[in-house]
């Protein structure tokens, strides 16, 4: 929502649009986990891509140096953002482009709709763009009587199926080939009834479906992967050629881009164009990348607009611990390796940005206070696979832990009375700080066995601990604790702090 | 306050801790040490992996090769600045309307391009390691639309224009030109993350490496 400010804005100003879940992660995950087909599709796709990524990454002897460079470049972009934005604006404008600034989703939507209306058109072709997903542009345009046609194959599948994207690179990753065929047969006018589920045939069907649209479109809407401050150049990285169609054939091109996408110089592109394709589709290079610098006379769109979007990015930037989340180049490697994402899928995260990056980026952009996003930082086992895979070395586990802290603090601040979590933590600290107290508590273990019943499973814990048993059962506790067992086995030494029996000699094993 | 000033104000306020601007460590490879034969071999290997068709010929054989590849095409388009010698092997009857010339001054319409089977272009630079060919819109390559709409792209790469790795290639070109980086025919990985070739861009890519 645009707000009217008198004087300086009160900070931070959070983002709006498709960044919120309508329900908490555990609830959504619980539902998605019940979908075995979804899990099979995701398991197959993420494993395929993991292997490919590992192989092409291992080919480069300087992969770690590239990651270091990428990380430092992005860090310097954030530190110099105001200056780089102004430099980019100057260069883009000098080459005949027009810059628009959008504080939030609503403002960006209004700008794009206004620009399309100015052309007199009621239809626009679109290249896959996270930023326009985030602001809900398609839905807004539809309300305004403008049809936005997605042209990326996966986006097309999602749009035809009236579904939502579940992955930032392959929005239809949750659909397998036969589901795609069914969607095409149902929703694509004139689809050949003999269409098979061969991916090549499905791609050909999409080609036929969109060809006329490309050739006659007057307006295109795109995102951008990179923007070079020192030249005003924009870049779109893609595979199918739908991007080239949209960026080349129409008369008017409207690009929507987050303010964090800048790179300082042309030279920086040599780093990111090595990092991105290998991390995203696991290819040495993606089939097509287009770069354009303003308007080129006689070649491509002659009306060039760029909407620079804040929508909560400045709020993320204001969080010193979390700001590196803005380094993200949307490669999707972190979700492809994430054990949580692999099981729940992208919809459970409730935001345009799912997976590990979404679990930090969404709350940073909307504020952790946003009720449904406050559960996202817990949607992780902190295994660290995302950090290892990230081409720009975003320390996602660290930021998750940081945001958990912010969440606990904000809840405490709100309620002013100790929460169940506070009480639990206090109790744990009391018990764990003394061996005697812990020993005493462990005597209660058999009670837990009783609670588990004959199937030796605890399916429902009380209070906030209920979250733990929402999507899993807990095995019954053992009849005795490890400490009791140890004491019995080794008699002599006192487990309450006496000398440990010497058991370190390798030859005893 | 304008949206611009307000956003820049927010960004400045967000950076009130004045974070340090780090030195960028550029320890990654900036050059490769492959000779021309090795570069050609690597580029061929990568392009074939992308399902492009590749032939390596002596420069003198380029016209014959182009003529052979165009044999099945009813019509083809070339940028006005293409080396005319390259087309010397193709039978030319101005009246048959088979050959179309395109330039920024006399551009073909999109509909006309859609009716044309093939396109022949040169290239600015290629990257052996990634199997990438870069077009920069100079006279031998023409407008971006001509190498996009026809379904068959025949692209000539001079052996001297092959760089080993991406940093070398990007340092040879002007980033402000309209650039298209091409790595194989159009493809998608959108169904089950398996790559299949042939979507909206040219479904057939023929690369002629001329040495
Ligand atoms: S956080 Fe890193 S791994 Fe995840 S999408 Fe962004 S750049 Fe890729």
XYZ file of C-alpha atoms and ligand atoms in Angstrom:
728
model
C 0.000 0.000 0.000
C 1.420 3.406 -0.885
C 1.628 5.620 2.117
C 1.811 9.345 2.264
C 4.779 10.504 4.223
C 5.289 13.843 5.801
C 8.999 14.467 5.934
C 11.396 11.535 6.269
C 9.944 8.051 5.959
C 9.762 6.039 9.134
C 12.006 3.049 8.620
C 12.089 0.271 7.717
C 9.298 0.202 5.139
C 8.261 -3.371 4.428
C 7.164 -4.895 1.139
C 3.728 -6.003 0.002
C 2.370 -8.406 -2.598
C 2.981 -12.139 -2.924
C 5.477 -12.329 -0.101
C 3.099 -13.489 2.589
C 1.730 -16.869 3.287
C -1.946 -17.109 4.112
C -1.110 -19.737 6.692
C 1.927 -20.712 8.730
C 4.641 -22.941 7.253
C 3.992 -25.951 9.545
C 0.307 -25.961 8.614
C 0.970 -25.649 4.896
C 3.798 -28.169 5.038
C 1.573 -30.648 6.833
C -0.925 -30.504 3.990
C 1.704 -30.665 1.209
C 3.438 -33.604 2.868
C 0.280 -35.608 2.338
C 0.699 -35.290 -1.440
C 2.765 -38.307 -2.471
C 2.707 -37.393 -6.185
C 4.140 -33.978 -5.386
C 6.904 -35.527 -3.351
C 7.776 -38.021 -6.073
C 7.885 -35.270 -8.726
C 10.057 -33.044 -6.575
C 12.377 -35.834 -5.536
C 12.942 -36.820 -9.160
C 13.518 -33.260 -10.393
C 15.746 -32.044 -7.568
C 17.926 -35.136 -7.738
C 18.347 -34.790 -11.503
C 19.481 -31.207 -11.147
C 21.742 -31.858 -8.159
C 23.839 -34.334 -10.086
C 24.093 -32.064 -13.098
C 25.107 -29.090 -10.982
C 27.795 -31.024 -9.153
C 29.248 -32.250 -12.407
C 29.516 -28.874 -14.156
C 30.727 -27.157 -10.998
C 33.494 -29.716 -10.527
C 34.716 -28.946 -14.051
C 35.839 -25.462 -13.066
C 39.161 -25.393 -11.208
C 38.409 -21.875 -9.947
C 34.828 -22.348 -8.737
C 35.652 -21.259 -5.179
C 37.486 -18.164 -6.426
C 34.491 -17.288 -8.564
C 32.215 -17.651 -5.530
C 34.524 -15.430 -3.491
C 34.516 -12.794 -6.204
C 30.736 -13.015 -6.622
C 30.170 -12.661 -2.921
C 32.483 -9.635 -2.616
C 31.004 -7.932 -5.675
C 27.509 -8.240 -4.242
C 28.663 -7.046 -0.850
C 30.144 -3.958 -2.457
C 26.936 -3.393 -4.431
C 24.952 -3.280 -1.205
C 27.434 -0.941 0.460
C 27.394 1.405 -2.539
C 23.761 1.001 -3.550
C 22.625 4.667 -3.596
C 25.585 5.730 -5.709
C 25.249 2.782 -8.111
C 21.518 3.336 -8.567
C 22.145 6.933 -9.542
C 24.940 5.936 -11.889
C 22.779 3.305 -13.539
C 19.879 5.734 -13.882
C 22.103 8.273 -15.589
C 23.498 5.773 -18.094
C 20.213 4.048 -18.878
C 18.516 7.392 -19.431
C 21.348 8.680 -21.603
C 20.781 5.705 -23.938
C 17.128 6.515 -24.438
C 15.544 4.444 -21.656
C 13.012 5.763 -19.145
C 13.320 4.939 -15.434
C 10.368 4.675 -13.053
C 10.712 4.144 -9.312
C 8.227 2.059 -7.354
C 8.072 2.104 -3.569
C 5.984 -1.053 -3.366
C 3.983 -3.644 -5.283
C 0.927 -1.441 -5.815
C 2.923 1.428 -7.189
C 4.856 -0.848 -9.570
C 1.641 -2.438 -10.828
C 0.076 0.940 -11.474
C 3.138 2.127 -13.384
C 3.214 -0.952 -15.635
C -0.526 -0.847 -16.320
C -0.266 2.860 -17.154
C 2.589 2.256 -19.590
C 0.706 -0.530 -21.347
C -2.421 1.590 -21.546
C -0.410 4.387 -23.154
C 0.433 2.079 -26.055
C -3.260 1.451 -26.662
C -2.733 -2.319 -26.294
C -4.684 -4.703 -24.074
C -2.264 -7.604 -24.298
C 1.373 -8.066 -23.328
C 3.750 -10.999 -23.638
C 5.836 -11.758 -20.574
C 9.241 -13.241 -19.916
C 9.508 -15.098 -16.649
C 10.285 -12.646 -13.894
C 10.378 -13.095 -10.138
C 9.814 -9.401 -9.517
C 6.499 -9.376 -11.385
C 5.447 -12.560 -9.557
C 6.281 -10.864 -6.300
C 4.117 -7.832 -7.026
C 1.241 -9.897 -8.470
C 1.383 -8.043 -11.769
C -0.608 -10.545 -13.842
C -3.570 -10.481 -11.484
C -3.505 -6.704 -11.320
C -3.364 -6.350 -15.097
C -6.257 -8.745 -15.462
C -8.356 -6.522 -13.185
C -7.421 -3.652 -15.464
C -8.567 -5.519 -18.548
C -5.044 -6.283 -19.772
C -4.024 -9.843 -20.620
C -0.498 -10.789 -19.597
C 0.643 -13.900 -21.399
C 3.397 -15.934 -19.749
C 5.753 -17.342 -22.382
C 8.248 -19.356 -20.364
C 7.204 -23.006 -20.642
C 6.925 -23.628 -16.913
C 5.144 -20.317 -16.307
C 2.791 -21.154 -19.136
C 1.997 -24.507 -17.535
C 1.285 -22.812 -14.211
C -0.801 -20.086 -15.845
C -2.834 -22.529 -17.935
C -3.463 -24.643 -14.849
C -4.523 -21.588 -12.794
C -1.898 -22.729 -10.310
C 0.900 -20.973 -8.444
C 4.643 -21.293 -9.100
C 6.456 -23.521 -6.617
C 10.090 -22.973 -7.613
C 11.890 -19.828 -8.754
C 13.548 -21.355 -11.790
C 11.106 -24.062 -12.785
C 7.753 -22.828 -11.485
C 6.023 -26.058 -12.555
C 8.558 -28.366 -10.931
C 5.714 -29.939 -8.960
C 4.117 -31.226 -12.187
C 5.374 -34.281 -14.010
C 5.205 -34.788 -17.764
C 1.867 -36.539 -17.882
C 0.277 -33.888 -15.708
C 1.637 -31.273 -18.112
C 0.128 -33.118 -21.049
C -3.251 -33.212 -19.317
C -3.099 -29.467 -18.637
C -2.238 -28.737 -22.276
C -5.038 -30.931 -23.572
C -7.500 -29.295 -21.222
C -6.482 -25.642 -21.503
C -4.677 -25.080 -24.791
C -7.078 -24.248 -27.590
C -6.389 -26.442 -30.594
C -4.014 -28.810 -28.806
C -3.550 -32.045 -30.721
C -5.587 -34.755 -28.936
C -2.816 -37.218 -29.851
C -0.270 -35.202 -27.832
C 2.010 -37.512 -25.860
C 3.867 -36.794 -22.635
C 7.259 -36.721 -24.391
C 8.852 -33.446 -23.154
C 10.038 -32.626 -26.694
C 6.459 -32.949 -27.981
C 5.176 -30.828 -25.114
C 7.762 -28.132 -25.879
C 6.701 -28.211 -29.532
C 3.073 -27.746 -28.522
C 4.056 -24.666 -26.514
C 5.951 -23.340 -29.522
C 2.910 -23.592 -31.757
C 0.643 -22.127 -29.090
C 2.772 -19.012 -28.562
C 4.269 -18.397 -31.987
C 1.580 -16.048 -33.318
C 1.510 -14.125 -30.058
C 5.227 -13.449 -30.264
C 5.058 -12.327 -33.849
C 2.241 -9.861 -33.277
C 2.924 -8.593 -29.730
C 3.418 -4.855 -29.423
C 4.313 -4.796 -25.718
C 6.489 -7.069 -23.611
C 7.091 -7.159 -19.878
C 10.308 -8.678 -18.552
C 12.447 -8.967 -15.480
C 16.232 -8.664 -15.520
C 18.978 -10.831 -14.102
C 21.643 -8.156 -14.029
C 21.969 -4.420 -14.542
C 25.379 -2.858 -15.077
C 25.769 0.495 -13.386
C 28.735 1.687 -15.427
C 26.936 1.320 -18.769
C 23.184 1.134 -18.097
C 23.095 -2.358 -19.622
C 20.414 -4.934 -18.732
C 20.718 -8.713 -19.059
C 18.167 -11.515 -19.306
C 19.340 -15.098 -18.973
C 17.033 -17.746 -20.465
C 16.788 -20.999 -22.382
C 13.865 -21.209 -24.721
C 14.135 -18.107 -26.859
C 10.875 -16.751 -25.467
C 13.002 -14.113 -23.788
C 14.653 -13.131 -27.063
C 11.225 -12.970 -28.712
C 9.902 -10.620 -26.029
C 13.047 -8.513 -25.823
C 13.479 -8.142 -29.573
C 10.203 -8.125 -31.524
C 7.736 -5.795 -29.686
C 7.823 -2.006 -29.980
C 7.663 -1.391 -26.245
C 9.586 -3.195 -23.527
C 8.814 -2.700 -19.842
C 11.308 -4.268 -17.453
C 10.611 -4.617 -13.734
C 13.657 -5.098 -11.556
C 14.522 -5.051 -7.868
C 16.969 -2.338 -6.858
C 19.458 -4.954 -5.616
C 20.135 -6.469 -9.053
C 22.918 -4.052 -9.957
C 26.502 -4.979 -10.707
C 29.074 -2.202 -10.739
C 30.859 -2.923 -14.026
C 30.880 -4.921 -17.247
C 33.798 -6.921 -15.880
C 31.638 -8.253 -13.065
C 29.471 -10.031 -15.597
C 32.309 -12.481 -16.326
C 31.933 -13.737 -12.771
C 28.158 -14.002 -12.654
C 27.736 -15.527 -16.090
C 29.966 -18.343 -14.908
C 28.226 -18.752 -11.556
C 24.586 -18.532 -12.599
C 24.062 -21.141 -15.369
C 26.047 -23.840 -13.605
C 24.178 -23.246 -10.357
C 20.707 -23.025 -11.824
C 20.130 -25.469 -14.666
C 23.421 -27.275 -14.205
C 24.568 -26.264 -17.680
C 27.928 -24.868 -18.714
C 25.948 -22.036 -20.226
C 22.259 -21.395 -20.720
C 21.123 -21.396 -24.367
C 20.438 -17.664 -24.646
C 21.465 -14.496 -22.851
C 20.372 -11.106 -24.157
C 22.062 -7.857 -23.211
C 20.826 -4.446 -24.212
C 21.824 -0.905 -23.396
C 18.912 1.448 -23.836
C 17.479 1.807 -27.318
C 19.362 0.653 -30.430
C 18.040 2.364 -33.512
C 16.548 -0.101 -35.960
C 17.116 -3.117 -33.681
C 14.631 -4.157 -31.024
C 12.051 -2.166 -29.027
C 12.222 1.585 -29.513
C 10.382 2.393 -26.259
C 12.313 1.144 -23.283
C 11.086 1.421 -19.700
C 12.563 0.171 -16.464
C 10.663 0.039 -13.173
C 13.059 0.008 -10.215
C 11.348 -1.731 -7.329
C 11.953 -1.362 -3.603
C 9.055 -3.300 -2.026
C 10.870 -4.207 1.155
C 14.390 -4.465 -0.217
C 15.494 -1.384 1.690
C 14.047 -2.995 4.814
C 16.133 -6.125 4.212
C 19.154 -3.896 3.615
C 18.617 -2.221 6.974
C 19.141 -5.559 8.759
C 22.916 -5.732 9.088
C 22.899 -9.481 9.704
C 20.328 -10.223 7.020
C 21.261 -7.858 4.214
C 23.377 -10.408 2.390
C 20.110 -12.156 1.471
C 19.914 -9.427 -1.178
C 23.012 -10.915 -2.853
C 20.770 -13.676 -4.205
C 20.912 -14.160 -7.976
C 17.859 -16.474 -7.950
C 19.710 -19.507 -9.243
C 17.595 -21.899 -7.126
C 20.526 -24.131 -6.137
C 19.639 -23.749 -2.458
C 16.148 -25.137 -2.895
C 17.358 -27.934 -5.146
C 19.615 -29.234 -2.371
C 17.280 -28.525 0.551
C 15.899 -31.592 2.367
C 12.930 -29.570 3.628
C 12.029 -28.107 0.215
C 12.380 -31.530 -1.376
C 9.586 -32.832 0.831
C 7.233 -29.895 1.246
C 7.602 -28.247 -2.158
C 7.487 -24.540 -2.797
C 3.824 -23.812 -2.103
C 4.247 -24.470 1.619
C 6.419 -21.362 1.921
C 3.496 -19.207 0.816
C 5.721 -16.618 -0.868
C 7.062 -15.991 -4.362
C 10.422 -16.950 -2.869
C 10.368 -20.514 -1.507
C 13.082 -22.757 -0.150
C 15.989 -21.679 2.023
C 16.364 -18.262 0.398
C 12.637 -17.643 0.725
C 12.751 -18.579 4.387
C 15.049 -15.616 4.986
C 14.147 -13.218 2.181
C 10.373 -13.180 2.699
C 10.497 -12.292 6.418
C 13.285 -9.768 5.796
C 11.165 -8.027 3.165
C 7.846 -8.146 5.004
C 9.137 -7.934 8.562
C 9.232 -10.959 10.835
C 6.265 -9.468 12.654
C 4.142 -10.478 9.680
C 2.432 -13.352 11.456
C 2.507 -16.007 8.721
C 6.126 -15.324 7.834
C 7.399 -15.651 11.373
C 7.372 -19.442 11.086
C 9.576 -19.426 7.955
C 12.959 -19.128 9.699
C 12.125 -22.421 11.426
C 11.527 -24.195 8.100
C 15.028 -25.611 8.108
C 17.123 -28.248 9.785
C 20.160 -25.915 9.563
C 22.040 -28.676 7.729
C 24.002 -26.084 5.734
C 23.562 -27.655 2.276
C 22.159 -24.360 0.973
C 25.210 -22.401 2.080
C 27.543 -24.871 0.356
C 25.563 -24.676 -2.872
C 25.033 -20.921 -2.977
C 27.162 -19.377 -5.746
C 27.368 -16.065 -3.890
C 27.966 -17.700 -0.505
C 24.949 -16.368 1.351
C 25.188 -17.837 4.832
C 21.534 -18.843 4.966
C 21.789 -20.951 8.168
C 23.317 -18.016 10.049
C 20.595 -15.662 8.892
C 17.925 -18.225 9.794
C 19.256 -18.374 13.330
C 19.440 -14.582 13.454
C 15.815 -14.287 12.326
C 14.688 -16.869 14.861
C 16.203 -14.594 17.463
C 14.418 -11.562 16.039
C 11.168 -13.533 16.037
C 11.484 -14.605 19.664
C 12.389 -11.054 20.690
C 9.490 -9.556 18.790
C 6.997 -11.980 20.345
C 8.358 -11.344 23.782
C 8.108 -7.614 23.147
C 4.513 -7.986 22.052
C 3.178 -10.115 24.845
C 5.177 -8.770 27.775
C 4.520 -12.030 29.597
C 6.811 -15.035 29.322
C 5.796 -17.304 26.438
C 5.705 -21.100 26.618
C 8.997 -20.986 24.745
C 10.528 -18.712 27.381
C 9.275 -20.958 30.157
C 10.557 -24.058 28.382
C 13.969 -22.510 27.807
C 14.217 -21.461 31.441
C 13.315 -24.951 32.605
C 15.843 -26.484 30.211
C 18.543 -24.161 31.418
C 17.766 -25.098 35.046
C 17.907 -28.811 34.265
C 20.890 -28.808 31.932
C 23.099 -26.699 34.165
C 23.339 -29.442 36.765
C 24.004 -33.148 36.283
C 22.075 -33.981 39.428
C 18.931 -32.210 38.279
C 19.173 -33.841 34.871
C 19.631 -37.252 36.463
C 16.568 -36.668 38.571
C 14.485 -35.704 35.556
C 15.652 -38.738 33.598
C 14.058 -40.955 36.203
C 10.809 -39.825 34.581
C 11.609 -41.544 31.260
C 9.507 -44.661 31.917
C 6.526 -42.335 32.258
C 7.090 -41.293 28.658
C 7.010 -44.973 27.646
C 3.700 -45.274 29.352
C 2.397 -42.249 27.457
C 3.576 -43.774 24.177
C 1.349 -46.806 24.646
C 1.709 -50.205 22.991
C 2.663 -48.860 19.518
C 5.677 -47.151 21.117
C 4.889 -43.824 19.441
C 3.967 -40.441 20.805
C 1.761 -38.783 18.218
C 0.710 -35.658 20.052
C 2.696 -33.501 22.450
C 1.005 -30.735 24.441
C 1.476 -26.961 24.197
C 3.995 -25.471 21.794
C 5.701 -28.861 21.621
C 2.684 -29.910 19.536
C 4.454 -28.372 16.536
C 7.051 -31.111 16.759
C 4.469 -33.888 16.420
C 2.398 -32.155 13.757
C 4.031 -33.980 10.902
C 5.956 -36.747 12.659
C 5.625 -39.213 15.509
C 8.121 -39.454 18.323
C 9.369 -42.896 19.252
C 8.819 -43.824 22.868
C 11.745 -42.886 25.141
C 14.090 -45.723 26.095
C 13.553 -47.417 29.468
C 16.689 -45.809 30.875
C 18.851 -42.832 30.017
C 22.306 -43.119 28.480
C 23.750 -41.782 31.699
C 22.073 -44.473 33.787
C 23.186 -47.135 31.318
C 26.764 -45.836 31.402
C 26.796 -45.793 35.185
C 25.514 -49.379 35.298
C 27.954 -50.588 32.665
C 30.991 -48.978 34.216
C 29.975 -49.009 37.826
C 32.874 -47.366 39.659
C 33.049 -43.769 38.519
C 30.326 -41.411 39.530
C 28.497 -39.976 36.494
C 27.978 -36.776 38.395
C 31.419 -35.523 37.548
C 33.890 -38.137 38.758
C 36.797 -39.153 36.524
C 35.722 -40.821 33.297
C 36.846 -44.380 32.669
C 39.648 -44.417 30.179
C 38.074 -45.758 27.020
C 40.138 -44.012 24.433
C 42.459 -46.817 23.486
C 41.769 -47.676 19.893
C 42.819 -51.318 20.300
C 39.947 -52.002 22.658
C 37.342 -51.638 19.891
C 8.551 13.348 -1.960
C 9.048 11.544 -5.280
C 9.276 7.775 -5.211
C 12.853 8.107 -6.396
C 13.937 10.353 -3.573
C 12.055 8.331 -1.044
C 13.599 5.016 -2.127
C 17.095 6.510 -2.253
C 16.411 7.978 1.196
C 15.358 4.588 2.546
C 18.448 2.939 1.064
C 20.750 5.559 2.563
C 19.056 5.201 5.940
C 19.389 1.405 5.726
C 23.149 1.855 5.312
C 23.594 4.180 8.260
C 26.129 1.733 9.703
C 28.329 2.611 6.675
C 29.305 -0.954 5.748
C 32.785 -1.331 4.340
C 33.205 -1.745 0.587
C 35.262 -4.933 0.280
C 38.132 -5.407 -2.132
C 36.961 -7.901 -4.775
C 39.345 -10.883 -4.906
C 39.734 -11.743 -8.571
C 41.760 -14.900 -8.187
C 39.700 -16.734 -10.797
C 41.155 -17.550 -14.209
C 41.343 -14.612 -16.592
C 43.118 -16.417 -19.432
C 43.465 -19.929 -20.756
C 46.530 -21.301 -22.406
C 45.034 -23.373 -25.214
C 46.338 -23.219 -28.779
C 44.019 -22.827 -31.751
C 43.600 -26.555 -32.395
C 42.749 -27.209 -28.753
C 40.293 -24.309 -28.718
C 38.542 -25.645 -31.800
C 38.370 -29.128 -30.346
C 36.885 -27.880 -27.069
C 34.337 -25.645 -28.777
C 33.217 -28.492 -31.031
C 32.844 -30.814 -28.053
C 30.657 -28.305 -26.167
C 28.481 -27.398 -29.124
C 27.862 -31.039 -29.966
C 26.872 -31.584 -26.346
C 24.178 -28.915 -26.838
C 22.985 -30.773 -29.952
C 24.257 -28.168 -32.382
C 25.717 -29.445 -35.679
C 29.308 -28.405 -36.142
C 31.791 -28.625 -38.989
C 35.369 -27.398 -39.042
C 36.548 -26.277 -42.486
C 39.288 -24.229 -44.110
C 38.189 -20.666 -44.768
C 38.172 -21.351 -48.493
C 35.583 -24.081 -48.020
C 33.061 -21.910 -46.179
C 31.025 -21.079 -49.340
C 30.645 -24.751 -50.261
C 29.622 -25.650 -46.756
C 27.043 -22.848 -46.573
C 25.636 -23.862 -49.932
C 25.266 -27.446 -48.747
C 23.494 -26.402 -45.554
C 21.138 -24.109 -47.435
C 20.254 -26.795 -49.949
C 17.000 -27.656 -48.224
C 15.927 -24.057 -47.560
C 13.278 -22.470 -49.788
C 14.412 -19.057 -48.599
C 17.090 -17.535 -46.417
C 18.014 -14.168 -44.994
C 21.464 -12.636 -44.575
C 22.533 -9.403 -42.917
C 23.481 -6.778 -45.490
C 27.055 -6.723 -44.139
C 27.753 -10.433 -44.530
C 30.947 -11.305 -46.414
C 29.513 -11.820 -49.911
C 32.242 -14.342 -50.679
C 30.606 -16.727 -48.169
C 27.568 -16.941 -50.413
C 29.588 -17.562 -53.566
C 28.635 -21.223 -53.574
C 24.896 -20.606 -53.399
C 23.174 -20.369 -56.719
C 21.727 -16.891 -56.958
C 18.739 -15.930 -59.110
C 17.522 -12.490 -58.007
C 14.151 -13.229 -59.550
C 13.480 -16.399 -57.526
C 13.206 -14.416 -54.295
C 15.145 -17.005 -52.353
C 17.725 -14.655 -50.843
C 16.658 -11.779 -48.557
C 18.910 -8.970 -47.381
C 18.205 -7.292 -44.060
C 19.619 -4.183 -42.387
C 18.498 -1.577 -39.886
C 17.745 0.762 -42.793
C 15.821 -1.789 -44.842
C 14.464 -4.201 -42.243
C 12.227 -7.119 -43.110
C 8.974 -7.240 -41.151
C 8.481 -9.896 -38.508
C 5.875 -11.553 -40.726
C 8.356 -11.685 -43.615
C 11.012 -13.192 -41.351
C 8.515 -15.779 -40.189
C 8.158 -16.956 -43.786
C 11.901 -17.452 -44.204
C 13.481 -20.856 -43.553
C 17.070 -20.051 -42.645
C 19.515 -17.333 -41.702
C 23.271 -17.078 -42.246
C 25.342 -14.848 -39.942
C 28.888 -14.342 -38.782
C 29.764 -13.947 -35.085
C 31.769 -11.611 -32.871
C 33.512 -14.028 -30.529
C 33.078 -17.559 -29.179
C 33.876 -19.203 -25.839
C 35.340 -22.692 -26.133
C 34.863 -23.761 -22.513
C 31.146 -23.048 -22.451
C 30.278 -23.596 -26.120
C 28.997 -20.059 -26.462
C 28.805 -17.860 -29.558
C 28.294 -14.142 -29.096
C 26.598 -11.944 -31.702
C 27.017 -8.200 -31.256
C 24.842 -6.782 -34.008
C 27.745 -5.653 -36.178
C 27.260 -5.765 -39.993
C 28.100 -9.478 -40.433
C 25.504 -10.417 -37.803
C 22.700 -7.948 -38.360
C 19.621 -7.171 -36.335
C 18.734 -9.501 -33.476
C 15.428 -10.484 -35.073
C 16.998 -12.159 -38.104
C 18.921 -14.744 -36.088
C 15.824 -15.438 -33.995
C 12.735 -15.879 -36.126
C 13.914 -18.286 -38.887
C 14.022 -21.855 -37.590
C 17.493 -22.704 -38.897
C 20.538 -20.625 -37.938
C 23.783 -21.138 -39.820
C 26.554 -19.350 -37.975
C 30.155 -18.920 -39.105
C 32.804 -18.691 -36.378
C 36.335 -17.728 -37.366
C 38.912 -19.794 -35.517
C 40.746 -16.599 -34.552
C 37.604 -15.394 -32.782
C 37.525 -18.329 -30.363
C 38.463 -17.450 -26.780
C 39.181 -20.136 -24.212
C 37.084 -18.914 -21.313
C 34.338 -16.386 -20.711
C 36.434 -13.567 -19.179
C 38.678 -13.579 -22.267
C 35.700 -13.383 -24.592
C 33.871 -10.622 -22.717
C 37.021 -8.522 -22.673
C 37.074 -8.618 -26.470
C 33.632 -7.109 -27.011
C 31.773 -3.867 -26.382
C 29.134 -4.517 -23.736
C 26.909 -1.680 -24.839
C 26.084 -3.219 -28.219
C 22.898 -5.310 -28.483
C 24.345 -8.706 -27.541
C 23.029 -12.233 -27.873
C 24.950 -15.086 -26.309
C 24.008 -18.375 -27.944
C 24.863 -21.795 -26.537
C 23.188 -24.334 -28.737
C 19.704 -24.400 -30.218
C 16.800 -23.241 -28.057
C 16.088 -25.657 -25.235
C 14.116 -26.045 -22.051
C 14.585 -27.871 -18.768
C 11.128 -26.990 -17.550
C 9.640 -30.454 -17.561
C 11.168 -32.579 -14.806
C 14.397 -30.579 -15.156
C 15.461 -32.620 -18.150
C 16.863 -30.664 -21.061
C 15.103 -30.978 -24.414
C 16.101 -28.994 -27.479
C 13.822 -26.981 -29.692
C 11.425 -24.398 -28.292
C 10.933 -20.824 -29.532
C 14.357 -19.859 -30.830
C 15.873 -21.604 -33.879
C 15.488 -25.332 -33.439
C 18.437 -26.063 -35.665
C 21.840 -24.492 -35.112
C 24.621 -25.201 -37.604
C 28.033 -23.864 -36.693
C 30.796 -23.623 -39.275
C 34.205 -23.123 -37.714
C 36.528 -21.588 -40.301
C 40.273 -21.785 -39.889
S 20.344 -17.901 -2.101
Fe 22.141 -18.500 -3.289
S 21.662 -20.602 -3.902
Fe 19.708 -19.717 -3.242
S 18.785 -18.936 -5.105
Fe 19.931 -17.250 -4.182
S 21.932 -17.299 -5.157
Fe 20.965 -19.261 -5.556
